[in-house]
Amino acid sequence: MATGGLQDVPMVITVSDANNQFGFELFRKCGADRKDDNLFLAPFSISTALAMTQLGAGGATAAEIAKALKWPSQERPLKGFGSYLSLMSSAAVAHKGNSYILLGAQRIFVRQSLTLKQKFNSDAQQYFGADAKTADFQSNAEKERESINTWVSEKTQGKIKDLLPAGSLDSLTAMVLVQATYFKGFWLHQFYPRRTVKSYFRGTKGKVEVDMMSQKAKFPYARCEELSCSAIELPYDRGDGSDLYDLSMLILLPDEDDGLAALEASLTASDLAKLRSSMTTRGKVNLQLPRFSMESSLELKEVLISLGMVNAFSENNADFTGLVEQLSEDLYLSEVYHKAFVEVNEEGTEAAAAIGSRLFRCPQKN
């Protein structure tokens, strides 16, 4: 992403670098049990929701969340998140024409009987643009679940539905922190639909028939012998009539048909940065890309625990004393739900993601 016009650029880079590292590790953990299945997730959506949650954490709980998110220090990079999210909130009106839309929304649904601590509420609003809404979890948990899901659906243009599954909230629910992201972008160099034909694509399960798009144009491209792959960058149109771009899709293609697993296992954020820096736009590239859509639905509790967030999910050891005025010592993170969707076609890409972090009161405490 281009940093032109951003405030607090060093902090934004800190957030971006940490999110890349977190994203790779999260992807590998989530993909461990889905080796033959497609997987799509949105690390920035997840890290944003967890960063909001970390605002109210203390002690070892806060330290573990910061470490899992790959922050370089215990100091919260709040200005980086704030500038990043403000860029997302203004992206829809930054350009005209075939401009991309990139929107993020954050909301805290809090139990009616609880009052957010002033510091937490202020920081959540200032840096994350998160507003708070009271919810009657004690008497109408299922109705509130539907209300949260409706809000998420609205913020993602109907692409993410039923983020919170039936029965996921009950009378012990204290708070749900939610983040939703929506993106729609048009290719700077669009594919011609008439050139899309039925063809075969080799995946982890062998050859499958797909609608194969194709074009020949100048794209940033690189070969990486060390990773045994090629890389191509597909820019999204800014809508200002120029060839400049802010956002792009980066595609990596293993040299061998069965080389995806090895590439996923070895690729790091540092490798990706080096690969991008080596890309050049020289001759035209003959590109064939399947038209596709996919979605994923994940419960991240066990994955996040494996990344070191142990205390946050512990009824006995969680420290969320910075969240609310009442019962903070009784709160723990019970589950984190994530859904993501992406569709790639001749015009461009549409994608959406949402995450809901659910905090419970310990049932043995009154």
Short mmCIF file of C-alpha atoms in Angstrom, two decimals, residues 18-354:
data_model
loop_
_atom_site.label_atom_id
_atom_site.label_comp_id
_atom_site.label_asym_id
_atom_site.label_seq_id
_atom_site.Cartn_x
_atom_site.Cartn_y
_atom_site.Cartn_z
CA ALA A 18 3.83 -6.85 12.21
CA ASN A 19 0.59 -7.74 10.44
CA ASN A 20 2.52 -9.46 7.63
CA GLN A 21 4.44 -11.58 10.13
CA PHE A 22 1.27 -12.36 12.08
CA GLY A 23 -0.57 -13.18 8.86
CA PHE A 24 1.97 -15.74 7.67
CA GLU A 25 2.05 -17.53 11.01
CA LEU A 26 -1.73 -17.44 11.31
CA PHE A 27 -2.13 -18.78 7.77
CA ARG A 28 0.17 -21.71 8.46
CA LYS A 29 -1.59 -22.55 11.72
CA CYS A 30 -5.06 -22.36 10.16
CA GLY A 31 -3.95 -24.29 7.10
CA ALA A 32 -2.40 -27.15 9.07
CA ASP A 33 -5.73 -29.00 9.24
CA ARG A 34 -6.95 -27.86 5.83
CA LYS A 35 -4.10 -29.02 3.58
CA ASP A 36 -6.32 -29.95 0.65
CA ASP A 37 -8.86 -27.15 1.10
CA ASN A 38 -8.79 -23.54 -0.03
CA LEU A 39 -8.19 -21.05 2.76
CA PHE A 40 -8.86 -17.32 2.70
CA LEU A 41 -8.51 -15.07 5.73
CA ALA A 42 -7.93 -11.40 6.54
CA PRO A 43 -5.05 -10.93 9.01
CA PHE A 44 -5.53 -7.17 9.31
CA SER A 45 -9.18 -7.59 10.29
CA ILE A 46 -8.13 -10.12 12.93
CA SER A 47 -5.19 -8.09 14.26
CA THR A 48 -7.37 -4.96 14.47
CA ALA A 49 -9.99 -6.70 16.61
CA LEU A 50 -7.31 -8.25 18.83
CA ALA A 51 -5.53 -4.91 19.15
CA MET A 52 -8.80 -3.36 20.36
CA THR A 53 -9.17 -6.20 22.85
CA GLN A 54 -5.57 -5.66 23.99
CA LEU A 55 -6.44 -2.06 24.90
CA GLY A 56 -8.32 -3.40 27.92
CA ALA A 57 -5.78 -6.04 28.86
CA GLY A 58 -3.05 -5.87 31.45
CA GLY A 59 -0.05 -7.81 32.71
CA ALA A 60 0.79 -11.12 31.05
CA THR A 61 -2.47 -11.08 29.08
CA ALA A 62 -1.54 -7.83 27.32
CA ALA A 63 2.05 -8.99 26.77
CA GLU A 64 0.96 -12.26 25.19
CA ILE A 65 -1.46 -10.55 22.79
CA ALA A 66 1.25 -8.05 21.75
CA LYS A 67 3.71 -10.89 21.17
CA ALA A 68 1.19 -12.93 19.16
CA LEU A 69 0.50 -9.88 16.97
CA LYS A 70 4.27 -9.53 16.41
CA TRP A 71 4.52 -6.01 17.79
CA PRO A 72 8.22 -5.12 18.13
CA SER A 73 7.71 -3.86 21.69
CA GLN A 74 5.10 -3.79 24.44
CA GLU A 75 4.21 -0.24 23.42
CA ARG A 76 0.92 -0.28 21.54
CA PRO A 77 1.28 1.08 17.96
CA LEU A 78 -2.01 2.92 18.31
CA LYS A 79 -1.16 5.81 16.00
CA GLY A 80 -0.28 3.29 13.29
CA PHE A 81 -3.65 1.60 13.57
CA GLY A 82 -5.39 4.97 13.71
CA SER A 83 -3.75 6.26 10.54
CA TYR A 84 -4.23 2.95 8.72
CA LEU A 85 -7.94 2.80 9.59
CA SER A 86 -8.52 6.46 8.77
CA LEU A 87 -7.06 5.78 5.32
CA MET A 88 -9.55 2.93 4.90
CA SER A 89 -12.45 5.13 5.95
CA SER A 90 -11.55 7.76 3.34
CA ALA A 91 -10.58 5.43 0.49
CA ALA A 92 -14.11 5.29 -0.94
CA VAL A 93 -14.06 9.01 -1.74
CA ALA A 94 -10.38 9.45 -2.54
CA HIS A 95 -10.79 8.95 -6.29
CA LYS A 96 -13.55 8.82 -8.87
CA GLY A 97 -14.42 6.57 -11.75
CA ASN A 98 -13.19 3.00 -11.36
CA SER A 99 -11.71 3.73 -7.96
CA TYR A 100 -11.41 1.02 -5.38
CA ILE A 101 -13.54 0.96 -2.24
CA LEU A 102 -11.79 -0.01 0.98
CA LEU A 103 -13.80 0.33 4.17
CA GLY A 104 -13.32 -0.75 7.75
CA ALA A 105 -15.79 -0.52 10.64
CA GLN A 106 -15.37 -1.32 14.32
CA ARG A 107 -18.00 -1.59 17.04
CA ILE A 108 -18.10 -2.72 20.67
CA PHE A 109 -21.33 -4.38 21.80
CA VAL A 110 -21.35 -4.18 25.60
CA ARG A 111 -23.71 -5.64 28.17
CA GLN A 112 -26.29 -3.13 29.43
CA SER A 113 -25.21 -3.43 33.06
CA LEU A 114 -21.55 -2.67 32.29
CA THR A 115 -19.82 0.67 31.81
CA LEU A 116 -16.72 0.93 29.65
CA LYS A 117 -13.73 2.47 31.37
CA GLN A 118 -13.09 5.98 30.12
CA LYS A 119 -9.52 5.28 28.95
CA PHE A 120 -10.51 2.19 27.00
CA ASN A 121 -13.55 3.87 25.43
CA SER A 122 -11.56 6.97 24.51
CA ASP A 123 -8.68 5.04 22.92
CA ALA A 124 -11.06 2.71 21.06
CA GLN A 125 -12.82 5.73 19.55
CA GLN A 126 -9.68 7.77 18.84
CA TYR A 127 -7.46 5.11 17.31
CA PHE A 128 -9.91 2.50 16.01
CA GLY A 129 -12.99 4.60 15.26
CA ALA A 130 -14.96 2.11 17.34
CA ASP A 131 -18.30 3.16 18.74
CA ALA A 132 -19.98 1.38 21.64
CA LYS A 133 -23.52 0.04 21.68
CA THR A 134 -25.31 -1.48 24.64
CA ALA A 135 -26.77 -4.95 24.24
CA ASP A 136 -29.21 -6.96 26.31
CA PHE A 137 -27.20 -10.17 26.42
CA GLN A 138 -28.72 -11.21 29.73
CA SER A 139 -32.34 -11.44 28.51
CA ASN A 140 -32.12 -11.44 24.70
CA ALA A 141 -28.76 -12.94 23.72
CA GLU A 142 -30.07 -14.56 20.53
CA LYS A 143 -31.73 -11.34 19.38
CA GLU A 144 -28.50 -9.44 20.03
CA ARG A 145 -26.56 -12.06 18.06
CA GLU A 146 -28.85 -11.46 15.09
CA SER A 147 -28.42 -7.70 15.50
CA ILE A 148 -24.62 -8.03 15.45
CA ASN A 149 -24.77 -10.25 12.38
CA THR A 150 -27.03 -7.73 10.63
CA TRP A 151 -24.55 -4.92 11.35
CA VAL A 152 -21.70 -7.02 9.94
CA SER A 153 -23.72 -7.87 6.83
CA GLU A 154 -24.49 -4.19 6.22
CA LYS A 155 -20.85 -3.17 6.61
CA THR A 156 -19.69 -5.87 4.18
CA GLN A 157 -22.34 -5.24 1.52
CA GLY A 158 -24.04 -8.52 2.36
CA LYS A 159 -20.94 -10.64 1.75
CA ILE A 160 -20.46 -11.77 5.37
CA LYS A 161 -23.56 -13.28 6.91
CA ASP A 162 -24.03 -15.10 10.22
CA LEU A 163 -20.59 -14.24 11.60
CA LEU A 164 -21.75 -15.39 15.03
CA PRO A 165 -23.34 -18.87 14.86
CA ALA A 166 -26.58 -19.74 16.60
CA GLY A 167 -26.11 -20.24 20.32
CA SER A 168 -22.72 -18.48 20.41
CA LEU A 169 -23.99 -15.80 22.82
CA ASP A 170 -25.82 -16.32 26.10
CA SER A 171 -26.60 -14.57 29.39
CA LEU A 172 -22.94 -14.70 30.47
CA THR A 173 -21.79 -12.65 27.47
CA ALA A 174 -20.22 -9.40 28.63
CA MET A 175 -18.96 -7.91 25.41
CA VAL A 176 -18.40 -8.60 21.71
CA LEU A 177 -15.75 -6.60 19.85
CA VAL A 178 -16.39 -6.64 16.11
CA GLN A 179 -14.40 -5.58 13.05
CA ALA A 180 -15.69 -5.65 9.47
CA THR A 181 -13.78 -4.93 6.25
CA TYR A 182 -15.05 -4.51 2.69
CA PHE A 183 -13.04 -4.09 -0.51
CA LYS A 184 -13.97 -3.72 -4.16
CA GLY A 185 -11.39 -2.86 -6.77
CA PHE A 186 -11.13 -2.80 -10.55
CA TRP A 187 -8.01 -4.02 -12.31
CA LEU A 188 -5.82 -1.36 -13.83
CA HIS A 189 -5.61 -3.78 -16.76
CA GLN A 190 -8.94 -5.59 -16.98
CA PHE A 191 -9.48 -8.96 -18.62
CA TYR A 192 -11.77 -9.21 -21.66
CA PRO A 193 -14.67 -11.56 -20.83
CA ARG A 194 -14.74 -12.92 -24.38
CA ARG A 195 -11.24 -14.30 -23.84
CA THR A 196 -12.32 -16.32 -20.82
CA VAL A 197 -12.56 -19.99 -21.76
CA LYS A 198 -12.96 -23.34 -20.08
CA SER A 199 -9.57 -24.75 -19.19
CA TYR A 200 -7.79 -26.82 -16.56
CA PHE A 201 -6.05 -25.62 -13.41
CA ARG A 202 -3.90 -27.94 -11.34
CA GLY A 203 -4.54 -27.65 -7.61
CA THR A 204 -3.71 -29.76 -4.58
CA LYS A 205 -6.41 -32.24 -5.58
CA GLY A 206 -5.29 -32.52 -9.20
CA LYS A 207 -6.69 -30.96 -12.34
CA VAL A 208 -10.01 -29.12 -12.13
CA GLU A 209 -11.94 -27.38 -14.88
CA VAL A 210 -12.18 -23.60 -14.41
CA ASP A 211 -13.15 -20.44 -16.25
CA MET A 212 -9.68 -19.26 -17.25
CA MET A 213 -9.15 -15.54 -17.86
CA SER A 214 -6.22 -14.42 -19.97
CA GLN A 215 -4.42 -11.33 -21.20
CA LYS A 216 -0.99 -10.16 -22.26
CA ALA A 217 0.19 -6.92 -20.68
CA LYS A 218 3.00 -5.31 -18.74
CA PHE A 219 2.88 -6.30 -15.06
CA PRO A 220 5.49 -6.14 -12.30
CA TYR A 221 7.07 -9.60 -12.38
CA ALA A 222 9.89 -11.51 -10.69
CA ARG A 223 11.46 -14.95 -10.51
CA CYS A 224 12.74 -16.31 -7.20
CA GLU A 225 15.08 -19.28 -7.49
CA GLU A 226 15.42 -19.58 -3.73
CA LEU A 227 11.67 -20.07 -3.27
CA SER A 228 11.23 -21.90 -6.61
CA CYS A 229 8.40 -19.65 -7.72
CA SER A 230 7.37 -16.76 -9.94
CA ALA A 231 5.50 -13.68 -8.77
CA ILE A 232 3.26 -11.20 -10.55
CA GLU A 233 1.58 -8.06 -9.25
CA LEU A 234 -1.88 -7.03 -10.50
CA PRO A 235 -2.54 -3.36 -9.72
CA TYR A 236 -5.97 -1.94 -8.91
CA ASP A 237 -7.16 1.21 -10.68
CA ARG A 238 -7.05 4.45 -8.69
CA GLY A 239 -9.75 5.94 -10.89
CA ASP A 240 -7.73 9.03 -11.78
CA GLY A 241 -6.78 7.96 -15.31
CA SER A 242 -3.12 7.34 -14.47
CA ASP A 243 -1.04 4.17 -14.30
CA LEU A 244 -0.23 4.88 -10.66
CA TYR A 245 -1.77 2.61 -8.05
CA ASP A 246 -2.17 2.31 -4.30
CA LEU A 247 -3.25 -1.30 -3.98
CA SER A 248 -2.50 -4.51 -5.83
CA MET A 249 -2.86 -8.28 -5.71
CA LEU A 250 0.37 -10.26 -5.46
CA ILE A 251 0.23 -13.79 -6.91
CA LEU A 252 2.90 -16.44 -6.35
CA LEU A 253 3.13 -19.47 -8.64
CA PRO A 254 5.28 -22.46 -7.60
CA ASP A 255 7.57 -23.89 -10.29
CA GLU A 256 6.30 -27.41 -9.68
CA ASP A 257 2.67 -28.54 -9.85
CA ASP A 258 3.00 -30.00 -6.33
CA GLY A 259 5.15 -27.17 -4.97
CA LEU A 260 2.48 -25.17 -3.16
CA ALA A 261 2.90 -26.88 0.23
CA ALA A 262 6.65 -26.32 0.24
CA LEU A 263 6.21 -22.67 -0.74
CA GLU A 264 3.64 -22.07 2.00
CA ALA A 265 5.88 -23.74 4.58
CA SER A 266 8.99 -21.71 3.72
CA LEU A 267 7.63 -18.28 2.78
CA THR A 268 8.17 -15.51 5.33
CA ALA A 269 7.28 -11.83 5.51
CA SER A 270 10.94 -11.02 4.87
CA ASP A 271 10.95 -13.25 1.78
CA LEU A 272 7.86 -11.49 0.50
CA ALA A 273 9.41 -8.05 0.99
CA LYS A 274 12.55 -9.10 -0.88
CA LEU A 275 10.49 -10.59 -3.68
CA ARG A 276 8.44 -7.43 -4.10
CA SER A 277 11.56 -5.26 -4.17
CA SER A 278 12.99 -7.39 -7.00
CA MET A 279 9.94 -7.03 -9.26
CA THR A 280 10.34 -5.17 -12.52
CA THR A 281 8.05 -4.14 -15.37
CA ARG A 282 9.86 -4.87 -18.61
CA GLY A 283 8.25 -6.94 -21.32
CA LYS A 284 4.66 -8.11 -21.50
CA VAL A 285 3.57 -11.09 -19.42
CA ASN A 286 1.25 -13.76 -20.77
CA LEU A 287 -1.11 -14.17 -17.82
CA GLN A 288 -3.73 -16.85 -17.30
CA LEU A 289 -5.75 -16.61 -14.11
CA PRO A 290 -8.80 -18.64 -13.03
CA ARG A 291 -11.99 -16.77 -12.26
CA PHE A 292 -12.89 -17.86 -8.75
CA SER A 293 -14.63 -17.16 -5.47
CA MET A 294 -14.13 -18.68 -2.04
CA GLU A 295 -15.04 -18.15 1.58
CA SER A 296 -13.78 -19.42 4.91
CA SER A 297 -15.35 -19.66 8.34
CA LEU A 298 -13.02 -20.14 11.30
CA GLU A 299 -13.06 -20.35 15.08
CA LEU A 300 -9.66 -19.05 16.13
CA LYS A 301 -9.45 -19.79 19.86
CA GLU A 302 -7.17 -22.82 19.64
CA VAL A 303 -5.04 -21.24 16.91
CA LEU A 304 -4.50 -18.07 18.95
CA ILE A 305 -3.64 -20.09 22.05
CA SER A 306 -1.03 -21.93 19.96
CA LEU A 307 0.37 -18.52 18.98
CA GLY A 308 0.91 -17.69 22.66
CA MET A 309 -2.38 -16.04 23.68
CA VAL A 310 -2.89 -18.40 26.62
CA ASN A 311 -3.96 -16.16 29.48
CA ALA A 312 -6.59 -14.26 27.47
CA PHE A 313 -8.67 -17.42 27.17
CA SER A 314 -8.17 -18.55 30.77
CA GLU A 315 -11.05 -18.10 33.23
CA ASN A 316 -8.51 -17.97 36.08
CA ASN A 317 -5.66 -15.95 34.58
CA ALA A 318 -7.16 -13.49 32.09
CA ASP A 319 -6.51 -9.85 32.92
CA PHE A 320 -9.01 -7.52 31.25
CA THR A 321 -9.18 -5.07 34.13
CA GLY A 322 -8.93 -2.14 31.72
CA LEU A 323 -12.22 -2.83 29.95
CA VAL A 324 -15.13 -2.01 32.24
CA GLU A 325 -15.78 -0.41 35.59
CA GLN A 326 -17.56 -3.48 36.97
CA LEU A 327 -16.48 -7.15 37.00
CA SER A 328 -13.31 -6.64 34.95
CA GLU A 329 -11.57 -9.26 37.08
CA ASP A 330 -14.21 -11.80 35.98
CA LEU A 331 -13.80 -11.39 32.21
CA TYR A 332 -12.03 -13.71 29.79
CA LEU A 333 -11.94 -14.18 26.03
CA SER A 334 -14.08 -17.21 25.20
CA GLU A 335 -13.98 -17.42 21.38
CA VAL A 336 -12.94 -15.51 18.28
CA TYR A 337 -15.04 -16.00 15.13
CA HIS A 338 -13.77 -15.08 11.67
CA LYS A 339 -15.33 -15.16 8.22
CA ALA A 340 -13.80 -14.04 4.93
CA PHE A 341 -14.95 -13.92 1.31
CA VAL A 342 -13.23 -13.14 -2.00
CA GLU A 343 -14.31 -13.13 -5.64
CA VAL A 344 -11.93 -12.54 -8.55
CA ASN A 345 -13.25 -11.94 -12.05
CA GLU A 346 -12.50 -10.07 -15.28
CA GLU A 347 -13.32 -6.65 -13.76
CA GLY A 348 -11.42 -6.98 -10.52
CA THR A 349 -11.84 -8.21 -6.98
CA GLU A 350 -14.50 -8.04 -4.30
CA ALA A 351 -13.59 -9.17 -0.80
CA ALA A 352 -14.95 -8.90 2.72
CA ALA A 353 -14.07 -10.13 6.18
CA ALA A 354 -15.30 -9.85 9.75
#
